[in-house]
mmCIF file of C-alpha atoms in Angstrom:
data_model
loop_
_atom_site.group_PDB
_atom_site.id
_atom_site.type_symbol
_atom_site.label_atom_id
_atom_site.label_comp_id
_atom_site.label_asym_id
_atom_site.label_seq_id
_atom_site.Cartn_x
_atom_site.Cartn_y
_atom_site.Cartn_z
ATOM 1 C CA UNK A 22 47.769 153.034 28.829
ATOM 2 C CA UNK A 23 47.340 152.755 32.582
ATOM 3 C CA UNK A 24 48.363 155.356 35.173
ATOM 4 C CA UNK A 25 48.034 154.888 38.936
ATOM 5 C CA UNK A 26 48.116 157.756 41.432
ATOM 6 C CA UNK A 27 48.642 157.228 45.157
ATOM 7 C CA UNK A 28 47.079 159.349 47.872
ATOM 8 C CA UNK A 29 50.404 161.112 48.323
ATOM 9 C CA UNK A 30 50.611 161.950 44.607
ATOM 10 C CA UNK A 31 47.038 163.279 44.619
ATOM 11 C CA UNK A 32 47.931 165.625 47.485
ATOM 12 C CA UNK A 33 50.495 167.315 45.227
ATOM 13 C CA UNK A 34 47.899 168.346 42.608
ATOM 14 C CA UNK A 35 46.051 171.689 42.909
ATOM 15 C CA UNK A 36 42.713 170.102 42.008
ATOM 16 C CA UNK A 37 43.243 166.450 41.110
ATOM 17 C CA UNK A 38 39.666 165.762 40.137
ATOM 18 C CA UNK A 39 38.859 168.664 37.866
ATOM 19 C CA UNK A 40 42.230 169.454 36.298
ATOM 20 C CA UNK A 41 44.234 166.260 36.466
ATOM 21 C CA UNK A 42 41.552 163.580 36.141
ATOM 22 C CA UNK A 43 38.692 165.512 34.541
ATOM 23 C CA UNK A 44 35.917 164.042 36.725
ATOM 24 C CA UNK A 45 32.487 165.666 36.220
ATOM 25 C CA UNK A 46 31.831 165.746 39.988
ATOM 26 C CA UNK A 47 33.382 166.945 43.217
ATOM 27 C CA UNK A 48 34.591 164.574 45.923
ATOM 28 C CA UNK A 49 35.130 165.853 49.458
ATOM 29 C CA UNK A 50 37.815 163.363 50.500
ATOM 30 C CA UNK A 51 40.730 162.094 48.436
ATOM 31 C CA UNK A 52 40.763 158.400 47.541
ATOM 32 C CA UNK A 53 43.654 156.181 48.535
ATOM 33 C CA UNK A 54 44.317 155.369 44.852
ATOM 34 C CA UNK A 55 43.177 156.491 41.433
ATOM 35 C CA UNK A 56 43.716 154.456 38.253
ATOM 36 C CA UNK A 57 43.270 155.977 34.798
ATOM 37 C CA UNK A 58 43.260 153.459 31.986
ATOM 38 C CA UNK A 59 42.277 152.785 28.405
ATOM 39 C CA UNK A 60 39.612 150.105 28.138
ATOM 40 C CA UNK A 61 38.595 148.050 25.086
ATOM 41 C CA UNK A 62 34.916 149.069 25.148
ATOM 42 C CA UNK A 63 33.015 151.391 27.518
ATOM 43 C CA UNK A 64 29.684 149.683 27.085
ATOM 44 C CA UNK A 65 31.118 146.244 27.875
ATOM 45 C CA UNK A 66 32.880 147.641 30.960
ATOM 46 C CA UNK A 67 29.638 149.300 32.109
ATOM 47 C CA UNK A 68 27.651 146.061 31.714
ATOM 48 C CA UNK A 69 30.362 144.067 33.524
ATOM 49 C CA UNK A 70 30.360 146.452 36.490
ATOM 50 C CA UNK A 71 26.569 146.465 36.706
ATOM 51 C CA UNK A 72 26.677 142.629 36.747
ATOM 52 C CA UNK A 73 29.210 142.829 39.628
ATOM 53 C CA UNK A 74 26.715 144.817 41.717
ATOM 54 C CA UNK A 75 27.736 148.384 40.947
ATOM 55 C CA UNK A 76 25.013 151.036 40.655
ATOM 56 C CA UNK A 77 25.053 153.531 37.819
ATOM 57 C CA UNK A 78 24.395 156.986 39.295
ATOM 58 C CA UNK A 79 23.029 159.618 36.906
ATOM 59 C CA UNK A 80 22.535 163.305 37.596
ATOM 60 C CA UNK A 81 20.567 165.131 34.928
ATOM 61 C CA UNK A 82 18.671 168.380 34.542
ATOM 62 C CA UNK A 83 14.982 168.320 35.559
ATOM 63 C CA UNK A 84 13.703 169.056 32.060
ATOM 64 C CA UNK A 85 13.266 167.288 29.714
ATOM 65 C CA UNK A 86 12.669 163.986 31.465
ATOM 66 C CA UNK A 87 12.945 161.280 28.838
ATOM 67 C CA UNK A 88 10.667 158.219 29.126
ATOM 68 C CA UNK A 89 13.690 156.020 29.830
ATOM 69 C CA UNK A 90 13.892 157.531 33.349
ATOM 70 C CA UNK A 91 10.294 156.681 34.346
ATOM 71 C CA UNK A 92 11.153 153.245 35.784
ATOM 72 C CA UNK A 93 14.454 154.205 37.417
ATOM 73 C CA UNK A 94 15.051 154.716 41.147
ATOM 74 C CA UNK A 95 14.990 158.428 42.000
ATOM 75 C CA UNK A 96 17.600 159.155 44.695
ATOM 76 C CA UNK A 97 16.932 162.871 44.992
ATOM 77 C CA UNK A 98 15.992 166.051 43.227
ATOM 78 C CA UNK A 99 15.904 169.811 43.614
ATOM 79 C CA UNK A 100 14.450 172.580 41.476
ATOM 80 C CA UNK A 101 17.090 172.039 38.801
ATOM 81 C CA UNK A 102 18.421 168.472 38.918
ATOM 82 C CA UNK A 103 17.377 164.855 39.391
ATOM 83 C CA UNK A 104 19.564 162.005 40.641
ATOM 84 C CA UNK A 105 18.896 158.386 39.658
ATOM 85 C CA UNK A 106 20.364 154.990 40.500
ATOM 86 C CA UNK A 107 20.335 152.220 37.884
ATOM 87 C CA UNK A 108 21.038 148.550 38.502
ATOM 88 C CA UNK A 109 21.730 145.773 36.025
ATOM 89 C CA UNK A 110 18.054 144.853 35.721
ATOM 90 C CA UNK A 111 16.952 148.395 34.820
ATOM 91 C CA UNK A 112 19.739 149.172 32.351
ATOM 92 C CA UNK A 113 18.672 149.120 28.685
ATOM 93 C CA UNK A 114 19.771 150.138 25.211
ATOM 94 C CA UNK A 115 17.787 153.433 25.083
ATOM 95 C CA UNK A 116 19.471 154.498 28.349
ATOM 96 C CA UNK A 117 22.904 153.655 26.903
ATOM 97 C CA UNK A 118 22.139 155.709 23.785
ATOM 98 C CA UNK A 119 21.028 158.670 25.913
ATOM 99 C CA UNK A 120 24.143 158.516 28.113
ATOM 100 C CA UNK A 121 26.394 158.333 25.071
ATOM 101 C CA UNK A 122 24.655 161.327 23.482
ATOM 102 C CA UNK A 123 24.677 163.324 26.757
ATOM 103 C CA UNK A 124 28.234 162.582 27.882
ATOM 104 C CA UNK A 125 29.385 166.166 27.329
ATOM 105 C CA UNK A 126 26.071 167.936 27.997
ATOM 106 C CA UNK A 127 26.202 170.566 30.729
ATOM 107 C CA UNK A 128 25.025 169.290 34.127
ATOM 108 C CA UNK A 129 24.899 165.628 33.124
ATOM 109 C CA UNK A 130 27.018 163.418 35.367
ATOM 110 C CA UNK A 131 27.156 159.658 35.533
ATOM 111 C CA UNK A 132 29.439 157.149 37.180
ATOM 112 C CA UNK A 133 29.458 153.714 38.809
ATOM 113 C CA UNK A 134 29.490 153.253 42.568
ATOM 114 C CA UNK A 135 29.895 149.914 44.362
ATOM 115 C CA UNK A 136 28.351 150.950 47.696
ATOM 116 C CA UNK A 137 25.681 153.610 48.229
ATOM 117 C CA UNK A 138 25.250 153.183 51.998
ATOM 118 C CA UNK A 139 26.489 156.259 53.806
ATOM 119 C CA UNK A 140 27.242 158.196 50.626
ATOM 120 C CA UNK A 141 25.920 161.767 50.657
ATOM 121 C CA UNK A 142 24.937 163.221 47.275
ATOM 122 C CA UNK A 143 24.681 166.998 47.082
ATOM 123 C CA UNK A 144 23.033 167.988 43.817
ATOM 124 C CA UNK A 145 24.156 170.867 41.607
ATOM 125 C CA UNK A 146 22.548 174.207 42.404
ATOM 126 C CA UNK A 147 21.793 173.167 45.996
ATOM 127 C CA UNK A 148 21.435 176.309 48.064
ATOM 128 C CA UNK A 149 21.569 178.496 44.955
ATOM 129 C CA UNK A 150 25.188 177.659 44.144
ATOM 130 C CA UNK A 151 26.275 176.659 40.643
ATOM 131 C CA UNK A 152 28.627 173.711 40.830
ATOM 132 C CA UNK A 153 29.010 170.027 40.161
ATOM 133 C CA UNK A 154 27.429 167.132 41.985
ATOM 134 C CA UNK A 155 29.360 166.671 45.233
ATOM 135 C CA UNK A 156 29.929 163.357 47.007
ATOM 136 C CA UNK A 157 31.001 162.673 50.578
ATOM 137 C CA UNK A 158 30.954 159.627 52.861
ATOM 138 C CA UNK A 159 32.851 157.426 50.379
ATOM 139 C CA UNK A 160 34.582 155.340 53.063
ATOM 140 C CA UNK A 161 35.885 152.017 51.680
ATOM 141 C CA UNK A 162 34.092 152.612 48.373
ATOM 142 C CA UNK A 163 34.969 152.384 44.685
ATOM 143 C CA UNK A 164 33.807 154.893 42.092
ATOM 144 C CA UNK A 165 34.324 154.421 38.354
ATOM 145 C CA UNK A 166 33.886 157.192 35.827
ATOM 146 C CA UNK A 167 33.682 155.953 32.231
ATOM 147 C CA UNK A 168 34.591 158.208 29.351
ATOM 148 C CA UNK A 169 32.325 156.582 26.802
ATOM 149 C CA UNK A 170 33.439 158.215 23.582
ATOM 150 C CA UNK A 171 37.169 157.603 24.130
ATOM 151 C CA UNK A 172 36.928 154.240 25.955
ATOM 152 C CA UNK A 173 38.734 155.287 29.115
ATOM 153 C CA UNK A 174 37.992 154.798 32.793
ATOM 154 C CA UNK A 175 38.982 156.506 36.014
ATOM 155 C CA UNK A 176 38.686 154.283 39.098
ATOM 156 C CA UNK A 177 38.830 155.906 42.536
ATOM 157 C CA UNK A 178 39.227 153.655 45.594
ATOM 158 C CA UNK A 179 38.905 154.592 49.277
ATOM 159 C CA UNK A 180 39.823 152.610 52.353
#
């Protein structure tokens, strides 16, 4: 199954990301298109996108900090959360296992992003507020959220 939403269709939804698309993050500006589709295998898709130059962005709670995160690039942190970027070279089987196990854990968020330049990441609990990771500055970018357990992807494109 493959469903494509245009910018105009997204405008008609009350909250297209949370209720219609089920993304585990907030995005400040609507993409020009969104494609929801079934994929043959989430892990294969993830590895393909990393090989194409995408970065895997992971937000996770501060504690516990598994050993698998020690070598990863830390993008930011606050008192509650840490944000990491993973490239193809740093991705490994223990990280895959942890992502698969943590897919539905509260405050865990992960997705692929083709371009990180200019993107602003606002971590959960910033300023004492309880909410999801928020992204802005996604001009001409592509974001892919993989639903690992059900082998689905949501691709958001700007520009």
